[in-house]
Amino acid sequence: MQDRIALLAIRLADDHLVLGHRVSEWCGHAPVLEEDLAMPNIALDLIGQARSLYAYAGEVEGKGRDEDMIAYLRREREYTNCLLVERPNGDFAETMLKILYFAAYMEPYWQAMTGSKDETLAAIAAKAVKETAYHIRHAGEWVIRLGDGTEESAGRMQAAVELLHPYTAELFENDDLTAELANAGIASEPSDMRAEWDRTIGAIFAEAGLSQPDVPFPHSGGRNGEHGEAMGFLLADLQHMQRTFPGASW
Amino acid sequence: MYSQGLIGANATTDEDEEFLARFQARIDAEEKIEPNDAMPEGYRRTLVRQIGQHAHSEIVGMLPEGNWITRAPSLRRKAALLAKIQDEGGHGLYLYAAAETLGVSRDEMTEELLSGKAKYSSIFNYPTLTWADIGAIGWLVDGAAIMNQIPLCRCSFGPYARAMIRVCKEESFHQRQGYEIMMTLAKGTPEQKELAQDALNRWWWPSLMMFGPSDSASEHSDQNMKWKIKRFTNDQLRQNFVNATVPQGEHIGLKMPDPDLKWNEKTGDYEFGEINWDEFWRVVKGGGPMNRERIAARRKAWEDGAWVREAAMAHAQKRQARRDAASVAAE
C-alpha cells in the first residue's frame, strides 16, 4: 500500500509542479502589474503543494529519494501529470482557463481528501483546499471578464475553451491505482469530482457567456507517461541544472 | 489626475522667495512633506522622476531574475525566487502608488518607460547567464539597493519614505537569501565555486555603478541633498557598500575582481580601483547588452495585454450598466 500511496502522491505532485511551471513562465510578462503579482502567487501555491507531495512520496516509498530527486531526476515517460497542465501557455485567456479547469477539479478532490485515512495527505489537502478555492475565484473572475468583455476577448476566450476542453476528460479517469486507494479510504476516485466540476464551470460559463463544446475525441495518456511534444522542452528547462551538475547541492 | 487639485488646479505653485524659504524651513525642521502640501514644482518633478525610475527598476528587474525561475536548481530555490520576484513586483506597485500621489498616473509612467523617456536602473541591462547570477543579484544588487534606500526611509517626502521602510525590510531578506546562494555555491563542488566566482566577476563593477556618477559628475545631487530627498552622496554610499561587501566576499572565499582593492587602516575604508565610466555611460545611454531586450519584453507584455485590459474595462462597464438598470427597474 505504501508504494501505491507514493505513486498517487507523485501523480498529484506532477500535476501541480507542471502547472506551476507553466504559470511561472508568465512572471514579468503579464498584461497588467496586478497579474504579475497574482500569477507568481498561484505558481507558488502549486509548487508548494507539489513539494509537500513529493517529500511525502519519498518518505513512504523508502528509497531514499528527496523531493528534488523525484521532481527533477526522472525520464519524461515517468512523469504522470495529465495533459491539460503541460499545455503551452498560449494567451492570457488560455492560461486562466487552464488554471480554472484544473482548480475546479482539485477543489472537491482536496475537500474529499481532508477526510483521508492517510493523515499526511489529509493535512496537505486541508491547506491546499483553501489555496485552490482562491485559484477558482481568481481564474474564474478572469474567465468571466474576458468572456463578457469585448468582442475580441470573447472570441479569444471561446477559442481557448475549444482548445482546452478536449483535455478535461482525462482529469476524471479512474484506473487501478485510484480504485485501490479509494477502497482503502485514502483518496477519492477522479470520476467523483465530475458533478462538482460541471457545477463550477457551468456557473462561470453562464456568467461569461461561454458554452462547453462537444468533444468527440478527448485526449488522454498523461497518467501513463505519454505526453505532448512540448513536455520534453518543459523538462529540459526544469532539469537543466540537476542534469548539468549531477549530485551537487543547491 | 485626481490629485492635481491638491497642488493647485494647474499643478503649479506660487514660488516666490518667501514660499521657497517657508518650504525649506519645513524641510530643515525634518517635517515630512505630504501629497496635499504645497511644494515647489522642481521638488514635485524630481520626486516623480525618482520614484517613477525606482518603480520601473523594480518592474524591469523582474526580467533578469525571471529568466531563471523555470531552471532553478531545486524546488526550494524555485519557490524562494518566485517569492522574491513577486516582492519586486509588489515594490513596483507600491512605488507607482506613491508617485501617483504627486499627480501622475501609472499608465503615464508606463508609457514613459516603454518609450525610453524614463530610465530604470542600468544594472538590469546585464544578462543573467548562470544560476549563480541569481545569488550575485541578491547579494550585490539588492545589497547596493539597500545602501541607497535605507537613507530614503528618512526622505522628506512622506509617501516615499514610508514605502521605503517596507521595501527595505524585504530587500534585506533578499540580500541575505542571495548571499546564502553564493555561500552554498562557494562551498560546493569546484564547478559550483567557479560559477560563484564568475558571477561575482561580472556583477561586481556594475553593482558599484548602481550608485551613479561620481559626486563631481552628478547633476542632481546638491539640490536633492538640500531638499533631503537624498541624504548621502553617491560616492559616500558607494564607499559604504564596498566596506560592507568586501569582507562578506572574503568570508566565503571569493575574490573581488579588483587588483587595486586594499584596506586603508587610516581612513577605515577599502580603497578600490577606477570604475569604467565609459561602460557606465554606454549602458545608461542604451548600449548595454540587454537594454533593447528588456524594453522589448516590457513593451510586448504591455501590447499583448492590451486586449485583456480593454476587456476588463468593458466588462466592468457592462456590469455597472446592468446594476444601474436593475436598480431603476426596482424603483
XYZ file of C-alpha atoms in Angstrom:
581
model
C 0.000 0.000 0.000
C 2.863 2.418 0.786
C 4.104 2.086 -2.788
C 0.650 2.820 -4.091
C 0.325 5.930 -1.920
C 3.690 7.123 -3.208
C 2.543 6.660 -6.813
C -0.593 8.671 -6.217
C 1.314 11.427 -4.407
C 3.771 11.648 -7.312
C 0.925 11.781 -9.825
C -0.710 14.651 -7.948
C 2.636 16.372 -7.414
C 3.448 16.154 -11.131
C 0.158 17.883 -11.980
C 0.973 20.702 -9.578
C 4.632 21.082 -10.481
C 3.963 21.172 -14.205
C 1.088 23.647 -13.944
C 3.148 25.749 -11.518
C 5.976 25.716 -14.050
C 3.690 26.923 -16.809
C 2.150 29.672 -14.687
C 5.600 30.804 -13.538
C 6.589 31.363 -17.171
C 4.321 34.434 -17.112
C 6.308 36.166 -14.394
C 7.265 39.629 -15.653
C 5.219 39.285 -18.832
C 1.628 39.621 -17.599
C -0.917 42.013 -19.157
C -1.155 44.129 -16.014
C 1.062 44.556 -12.952
C -1.530 43.074 -10.602
C -1.319 39.841 -12.603
C 2.462 39.936 -12.395
C 1.847 39.555 -8.668
C -1.080 37.138 -8.817
C 0.474 34.598 -11.178
C 3.689 34.014 -9.215
C 1.425 33.706 -6.203
C -0.593 30.944 -7.837
C 2.609 29.292 -9.077
C 3.974 29.404 -5.530
C 0.869 27.673 -4.180
C 1.109 24.963 -6.828
C 4.821 24.385 -6.349
C 4.363 24.371 -2.584
C 1.696 21.681 -2.918
C 3.975 19.700 -5.230
C 6.812 19.898 -2.729
C 4.712 18.540 0.132
C 3.521 15.690 -2.059
C 6.962 14.772 -3.449
C 8.508 14.890 0.002
C 5.790 12.604 1.341
C 6.114 10.241 -1.630
C 9.849 9.988 -0.970
C 9.170 9.213 2.663
C 6.595 6.477 2.098
C 8.384 4.776 -0.787
C 11.507 4.499 1.404
C 14.082 4.516 -1.382
C 15.974 7.497 -0.039
C 14.697 9.951 -2.629
C 14.003 13.528 -1.531
C 11.591 15.975 -3.179
C 14.150 17.185 -5.701
C 15.274 13.730 -6.773
C 11.696 12.841 -7.620
C 10.822 16.189 -9.157
C 13.957 16.573 -11.267
C 15.533 13.223 -11.956
C 13.053 11.127 -13.863
C 12.680 10.496 -17.567
C 9.795 12.018 -19.460
C 7.791 8.781 -19.582
C 7.943 8.603 -15.787
C 6.062 11.884 -15.291
C 2.383 11.123 -14.772
C 0.771 14.558 -14.931
C -2.343 14.992 -17.009
C -2.011 16.563 -20.451
C -4.044 19.652 -19.563
C -1.438 21.130 -17.202
C 1.504 20.738 -19.581
C -0.176 22.597 -22.451
C 1.920 25.584 -23.526
C 0.581 28.836 -22.073
C -0.914 30.347 -25.191
C -2.540 33.701 -24.492
C -3.854 35.003 -21.184
C -7.316 33.547 -21.850
C -5.871 30.075 -22.319
C -3.745 30.288 -19.194
C -6.601 31.465 -16.994
C -8.904 28.772 -18.363
C -6.282 26.101 -17.737
C -5.879 27.256 -14.123
C -9.660 27.277 -13.716
C -10.232 23.832 -15.239
C -7.599 22.285 -13.017
C -8.594 24.107 -9.826
C -12.272 23.269 -10.357
C -11.220 19.618 -10.362
C -8.808 19.840 -7.436
C -11.037 21.800 -5.076
C -13.543 18.948 -4.493
C -10.674 16.451 -4.679
C -8.775 18.162 -1.835
C -12.031 18.660 0.034
C -12.637 14.915 -0.039
C -9.031 14.180 0.834
C -9.241 16.173 4.069
C -11.097 13.073 5.313
C -8.407 10.640 4.099
C -7.275 7.784 6.323
C -3.757 8.903 5.493
C -3.127 11.723 7.943
C -0.352 13.378 5.968
C -2.421 13.533 2.804
C -5.348 14.867 4.829
C -3.132 17.615 6.239
C -1.730 18.543 2.815
C -5.313 18.651 1.489
C -6.535 20.871 4.322
C -4.005 23.550 3.375
C -4.366 23.096 -0.366
C -8.154 23.293 -0.443
C -8.106 26.925 0.659
C -5.490 27.876 -1.907
C -7.378 26.056 -4.634
C -10.611 27.871 -3.825
C -8.717 31.118 -4.366
C -7.446 29.871 -7.741
C -11.007 29.136 -8.834
C -12.076 32.584 -7.774
C -9.187 34.396 -9.413
C -9.134 32.487 -12.697
C -12.939 32.257 -12.772
C -13.279 36.027 -12.463
C -10.930 36.479 -15.409
C -12.815 33.939 -17.491
C -15.994 35.926 -16.801
C -14.338 39.278 -17.540
C -12.871 38.051 -20.803
C -15.942 36.106 -21.879
C -18.171 39.084 -21.127
C -15.679 41.785 -22.146
C -15.046 42.909 -25.708
C -15.751 41.086 -28.924
C -12.076 40.213 -29.213
C -11.774 38.887 -25.660
C -14.967 36.841 -26.010
C -13.609 35.320 -29.207
C -10.275 34.504 -27.587
C -11.978 33.040 -24.542
C -14.239 30.782 -26.579
C -11.234 29.735 -28.708
C -9.414 28.762 -25.503
C -12.420 26.675 -24.477
C -12.435 24.861 -27.822
C -8.717 24.226 -27.499
C -8.542 23.041 -23.888
C -11.853 21.295 -23.401
C -10.638 18.089 -25.082
C -8.027 17.796 -22.302
C -10.502 17.890 -19.419
C -11.926 14.361 -19.645
C -8.573 12.922 -18.595
C -8.932 14.589 -15.192
C -11.821 12.290 -14.335
C -10.317 8.978 -15.459
C -10.188 6.223 -12.860
C -7.684 3.393 -13.035
C -6.418 0.514 -10.882
C -4.430 2.850 -8.675
C -7.311 5.200 -7.928
C -9.692 2.281 -7.359
C -7.362 0.649 -4.872
C -6.767 3.854 -2.925
C -10.478 4.665 -2.918
C -11.221 1.230 -1.429
C -8.619 1.865 1.240
C -10.218 5.211 2.144
C -7.109 7.152 1.144
C -8.252 9.140 -1.877
C -11.427 9.558 -3.900
C -11.910 8.352 -7.433
C -11.373 11.126 -10.003
C -14.767 10.465 -11.572
C -16.394 11.508 -8.274
C -15.363 15.105 -8.994
C -17.270 15.346 -12.235
C -20.569 16.690 -10.894
C -18.947 19.402 -8.803
C -16.653 20.388 -11.683
C -19.636 20.669 -14.020
C -21.430 22.879 -11.492
C -18.422 25.203 -11.036
C -17.645 25.503 -14.720
C -21.328 25.729 -15.667
C -21.925 28.676 -13.324
C -18.835 30.549 -14.520
C -19.541 29.879 -18.179
C -23.124 31.051 -17.794
C -21.912 34.369 -16.452
C -19.153 34.584 -19.060
C -21.463 33.766 -21.963
C -19.358 30.740 -22.905
C -20.546 27.345 -23.999
C -18.998 23.930 -23.448
C -18.245 22.303 -26.776
C -18.947 18.680 -27.649
C -15.721 16.759 -27.570
C -15.837 13.782 -29.916
C -12.170 12.886 -29.375
C -10.839 13.674 -25.893
C -7.081 13.489 -25.299
C -5.539 11.234 -22.698
C -2.300 9.444 -21.896
C -0.523 11.610 -19.321
C -1.178 9.210 -16.426
C 0.680 6.621 -18.452
C 3.563 8.987 -19.205
C 2.508 9.642 -22.786
C 2.827 13.392 -23.120
C 2.623 16.084 -25.744
C 5.642 17.285 -27.687
C 6.007 20.390 -25.521
C 6.686 18.296 -22.408
C 10.270 17.459 -23.337
C 11.154 21.129 -23.579
C 9.499 21.857 -20.257
C 11.601 19.120 -18.656
C 14.751 20.369 -20.402
C 14.248 23.695 -18.629
C 13.213 22.168 -15.339
C 16.052 19.647 -15.196
C 18.789 21.789 -16.723
C 20.798 22.388 -13.538
C 20.311 18.962 -11.988
C 21.391 17.270 -15.214
C 24.355 19.598 -15.803
C 25.725 19.290 -12.269
C 24.829 15.780 -11.112
C 24.950 15.267 -7.371
C 25.542 18.908 -6.408
C 23.543 20.510 -3.567
C 21.955 23.872 -4.077
C -5.199 63.007 -12.307
C -7.257 63.232 -9.142
C -4.504 64.790 -7.087
C -3.825 67.745 -9.349
C -6.224 69.845 -7.369
C -4.222 69.127 -4.279
C -1.303 71.173 -5.518
C -3.197 73.853 -7.391
C -5.636 73.248 -10.207
C -2.969 73.582 -12.881
C -0.325 71.721 -10.903
C 1.736 74.853 -10.406
C 2.760 76.591 -7.255
C 3.414 80.185 -6.495
C 7.147 80.114 -5.981
C 8.209 83.452 -4.606
C 11.156 83.604 -2.252
C 9.005 83.572 0.823
C 7.272 80.388 -0.352
C 10.575 78.671 -1.055
C 12.010 79.780 2.282
C 8.962 78.513 4.132
C 9.230 75.177 2.332
C 12.934 74.908 3.105
C 12.226 75.688 6.745
C 9.849 72.747 6.909
C 12.485 70.517 5.323
C 15.144 71.757 7.722
C 12.821 71.064 10.648
C 12.592 67.447 9.374
C 8.864 67.765 8.756
C 7.501 65.259 6.262
C 6.040 66.760 3.107
C 2.699 65.135 2.253
C 0.982 64.953 -1.161
C -1.535 67.710 -0.464
C 1.070 70.116 0.920
C 2.300 72.995 -1.186
C 5.664 72.209 -2.721
C 7.961 73.727 -5.333
C 7.367 72.374 -8.803
C 11.005 71.280 -9.013
C 10.627 69.208 -5.855
C 7.499 67.548 -7.214
C 9.101 66.838 -10.575
C 12.255 65.432 -9.010
C 10.213 63.058 -6.897
C 8.006 61.948 -9.772
C 11.149 61.228 -11.770
C 12.947 59.436 -8.946
C 10.019 57.402 -7.638
C 8.983 56.539 -11.197
C 12.516 55.377 -12.020
C 12.576 53.380 -8.842
C 9.256 51.700 -9.687
C 10.410 50.967 -13.248
C 13.593 49.409 -11.869
C 11.557 47.022 -9.757
C 9.444 46.026 -12.751
C 12.277 45.655 -15.259
C 14.251 43.908 -12.534
C 11.730 41.071 -12.609
C 13.038 40.072 -16.041
C 16.668 39.041 -15.418
C 15.669 37.021 -12.374
C 12.564 35.674 -14.061
C 14.957 34.202 -16.614
C 15.898 31.537 -14.036
C 12.574 30.565 -12.446
C 11.920 27.578 -14.679
C 15.566 26.463 -14.386
C 16.048 26.931 -10.632
C 18.142 24.008 -9.379
C 15.851 22.876 -6.543
C 12.204 23.307 -5.641
C 13.156 25.253 -2.525
C 15.214 27.710 -4.602
C 12.450 27.919 -7.192
C 9.871 28.865 -4.567
C 12.192 31.412 -2.947
C 12.982 33.001 -6.314
C 9.315 33.228 -7.248
C 8.537 34.850 -3.921
C 11.399 37.307 -4.365
C 10.307 38.346 -7.837
C 6.772 38.713 -6.590
C 8.108 41.041 -3.884
C 9.832 43.144 -6.551
C 6.550 43.472 -8.439
C 4.889 44.460 -5.173
C 7.506 47.162 -4.623
C 6.803 48.437 -8.122
C 3.092 48.628 -7.410
C 3.694 50.355 -4.086
C 6.062 52.899 -5.627
C 3.773 53.675 -8.552
C 1.085 54.373 -5.969
C 3.461 56.726 -4.113
C 4.229 58.556 -7.377
C 0.520 58.768 -8.188
C 0.013 60.897 -5.083
C 2.002 63.551 -6.980
C -0.482 63.690 -9.821
C 0.914 61.312 -12.425
C -0.835 58.081 -13.368
C 0.699 54.609 -13.554
C -0.243 54.377 -17.227
C 1.575 57.637 -17.988
C 4.667 56.390 -16.191
C 4.474 53.076 -18.040
C 4.282 54.873 -21.383
C 7.409 56.836 -20.446
C 9.243 53.634 -19.623
C 8.226 51.979 -22.864
C 9.103 54.992 -24.997
C 12.557 55.131 -23.421
C 11.904 58.555 -21.891
C 12.027 57.293 -18.322
C 15.085 55.454 -17.087
C 15.455 52.458 -14.821
C 18.454 51.070 -13.014
C 21.141 50.178 -15.559
C 22.103 47.085 -13.635
C 19.180 45.235 -15.206
C 20.690 45.736 -18.648
C 23.169 42.984 -17.874
C 22.216 39.366 -18.632
C 21.769 36.543 -16.097
C 23.931 33.828 -17.594
C 24.078 31.216 -14.845
C 22.242 30.256 -11.679
C 24.991 31.959 -9.673
C 23.853 35.274 -11.146
C 20.699 34.898 -9.080
C 22.879 34.696 -5.981
C 25.026 37.617 -7.115
C 21.994 39.797 -7.826
C 20.529 39.140 -4.398
C 23.815 39.682 -2.610
C 25.241 42.618 -4.583
C 22.378 44.300 -6.416
C 19.911 44.105 -3.556
C 22.768 44.925 -1.190
C 23.535 48.089 -3.156
C 19.844 48.922 -3.364
C 19.546 48.696 0.425
C 22.532 51.002 0.853
C 20.730 53.517 -1.366
C 17.319 53.017 0.171
C 17.964 52.990 3.903
C 18.579 56.762 3.874
C 15.442 57.133 1.730
C 13.418 55.901 4.719
C 14.122 59.413 6.027
C 13.371 61.134 2.725
C 11.452 64.385 3.194
C 8.506 63.192 1.063
C 6.261 61.155 3.374
C 4.777 58.548 0.992
C 8.197 57.692 -0.458
C 9.827 57.464 2.968
C 7.092 55.175 4.268
C 7.222 52.984 1.170
C 10.962 52.609 1.656
C 10.601 51.283 5.190
C 8.676 48.282 3.972
C 10.722 47.864 0.819
C 13.984 47.853 2.791
C 12.771 45.089 5.084
C 12.043 42.860 2.123
C 15.235 43.829 0.301
C 17.361 42.888 3.255
C 15.710 39.469 3.255
C 16.531 39.164 -0.455
C 20.110 40.215 0.172
C 20.590 37.507 2.801
C 18.962 34.969 0.524
C 21.285 35.919 -2.353
C 24.324 35.752 -0.110
C 23.231 32.348 1.091
C 23.003 31.128 -2.522
C 26.560 32.385 -3.083
C 27.769 30.771 0.132
C 26.245 27.438 -0.852
C 27.946 27.620 -4.242
C 31.251 28.764 -2.782
C 31.456 25.763 -0.501
C 30.052 23.334 -3.077
C 31.842 21.423 -5.826
C 34.725 23.084 -7.744
C 32.306 23.750 -10.620
C 29.869 25.464 -8.271
C 32.610 27.622 -6.807
C 33.615 28.578 -10.327
C 30.015 29.640 -11.048
C 30.030 31.847 -7.958
C 33.379 33.483 -8.748
C 32.383 34.078 -12.363
C 29.123 35.720 -11.310
C 30.967 37.937 -8.819
C 33.450 38.914 -11.532
C 30.661 40.001 -13.848
C 28.366 41.705 -11.315
C 30.847 43.483 -9.029
C 31.623 46.524 -11.160
C 28.083 47.059 -12.445
C 26.958 46.932 -8.787
C 29.365 49.746 -7.908
C 27.961 51.692 -10.852
C 24.477 51.447 -9.308
C 25.343 54.385 -7.041
C 25.543 56.640 -10.065
C 28.180 59.022 -11.326
C 30.914 60.215 -9.060
C 29.942 63.277 -6.942
C 31.944 65.596 -9.174
C 29.835 64.492 -12.176
C 26.374 64.148 -10.628
C 23.950 66.821 -11.802
C 21.139 66.296 -9.293
C 22.987 65.886 -6.023
C 23.165 69.351 -4.471
C 19.532 70.405 -4.663
C 18.368 66.913 -3.701
C 20.553 66.989 -0.613
C 19.146 70.390 0.315
C 15.601 69.111 -0.065
C 16.537 65.980 1.893
C 15.404 63.720 -0.874
C 18.950 62.436 -0.742
C 20.947 62.196 2.485
C 24.326 60.962 1.308
C 26.294 61.490 -1.875
C 26.783 58.779 -4.486
C 30.422 58.341 -3.527
C 29.665 58.069 0.194
C 27.078 55.372 -0.428
C 29.375 53.514 -2.818
C 32.148 53.530 -0.215
C 29.759 52.194 2.441
C 28.753 49.402 0.089
C 32.342 48.425 -0.661
C 33.218 48.482 3.043
C 30.263 46.236 3.887
C 30.584 43.837 0.969
C 34.301 43.084 0.636
C 34.509 41.212 3.968
C 31.373 39.230 3.007
C 33.082 38.059 -0.169
C 36.254 37.153 1.709
C 34.250 35.268 4.314
C 33.011 32.809 1.703
C 36.354 32.528 -0.041
C 35.595 34.577 -3.160
C 37.982 37.097 -4.649
C 36.849 40.604 -5.560
C 37.752 41.289 -9.194
C 39.756 44.423 -8.393
C 43.567 44.292 -8.213
C 43.626 47.777 -6.659
C 41.382 46.875 -3.755
C 43.101 47.403 -0.403
C 42.258 48.213 3.172
C 43.300 51.638 4.378
C 43.976 51.497 8.090
C 43.921 55.281 8.474
C 40.616 56.061 6.796
C 38.931 52.805 7.783
C 37.824 52.354 4.182
C 38.619 49.957 1.409
C 40.303 51.763 -1.467
C 39.138 50.458 -4.781
C 40.061 50.760 -8.446
C 38.703 53.161 -11.028
C 35.193 52.448 -12.292
C 34.916 52.149 -16.052
C 32.803 55.262 -16.617
C 32.739 54.705 -20.364
C 30.899 51.473 -19.746
C 28.640 53.203 -17.238
C 27.562 55.884 -19.729
C 27.280 53.422 -22.571
C 24.770 51.314 -20.614
C 22.881 54.379 -19.326
C 22.540 55.626 -22.887
C 21.089 52.376 -24.160
C 24.179 50.450 -25.257
C 24.236 47.753 -22.581
C 23.980 44.111 -23.526
C 20.274 43.858 -22.640
C 18.780 47.388 -22.953
C 16.863 46.586 -26.098
C 15.623 43.216 -24.939
C 14.419 44.483 -21.562
C 12.309 47.246 -23.058
C 11.155 44.972 -25.881
C 9.961 42.425 -23.296
C 8.076 45.069 -21.326
C 6.579 46.510 -24.485
C 5.498 43.078 -25.671
C 3.814 42.344 -22.338
C 2.051 45.714 -22.463
C 0.933 45.429 -26.083
C -0.017 41.744 -25.898
C -2.013 42.551 -22.773
C -3.936 45.468 -24.271
C -6.938 43.328 -25.202
C -7.056 41.942 -21.648
C -7.083 45.389 -20.074
C -9.707 46.598 -22.555
C -11.858 43.560 -21.808
C -11.616 44.163 -18.061
C -12.773 47.761 -18.536
C -15.566 46.758 -20.903
C -16.787 44.101 -18.513
C -16.749 46.470 -15.544
C -18.829 48.973 -17.529
C -21.295 46.320 -18.637
C -21.700 45.095 -15.087
C -22.231 48.621 -13.820
C -24.824 49.248 -16.542
C -26.648 46.041 -15.591
C -26.606 47.049 -11.943
C -27.941 50.512 -12.781
C -30.676 49.007 -14.955
C -31.636 46.616 -12.170
C -31.889 49.399 -9.599
C -34.002 51.524 -11.955
C -36.274 48.539 -12.517
C -36.576 48.018 -8.763
C -37.696 51.603 -8.177
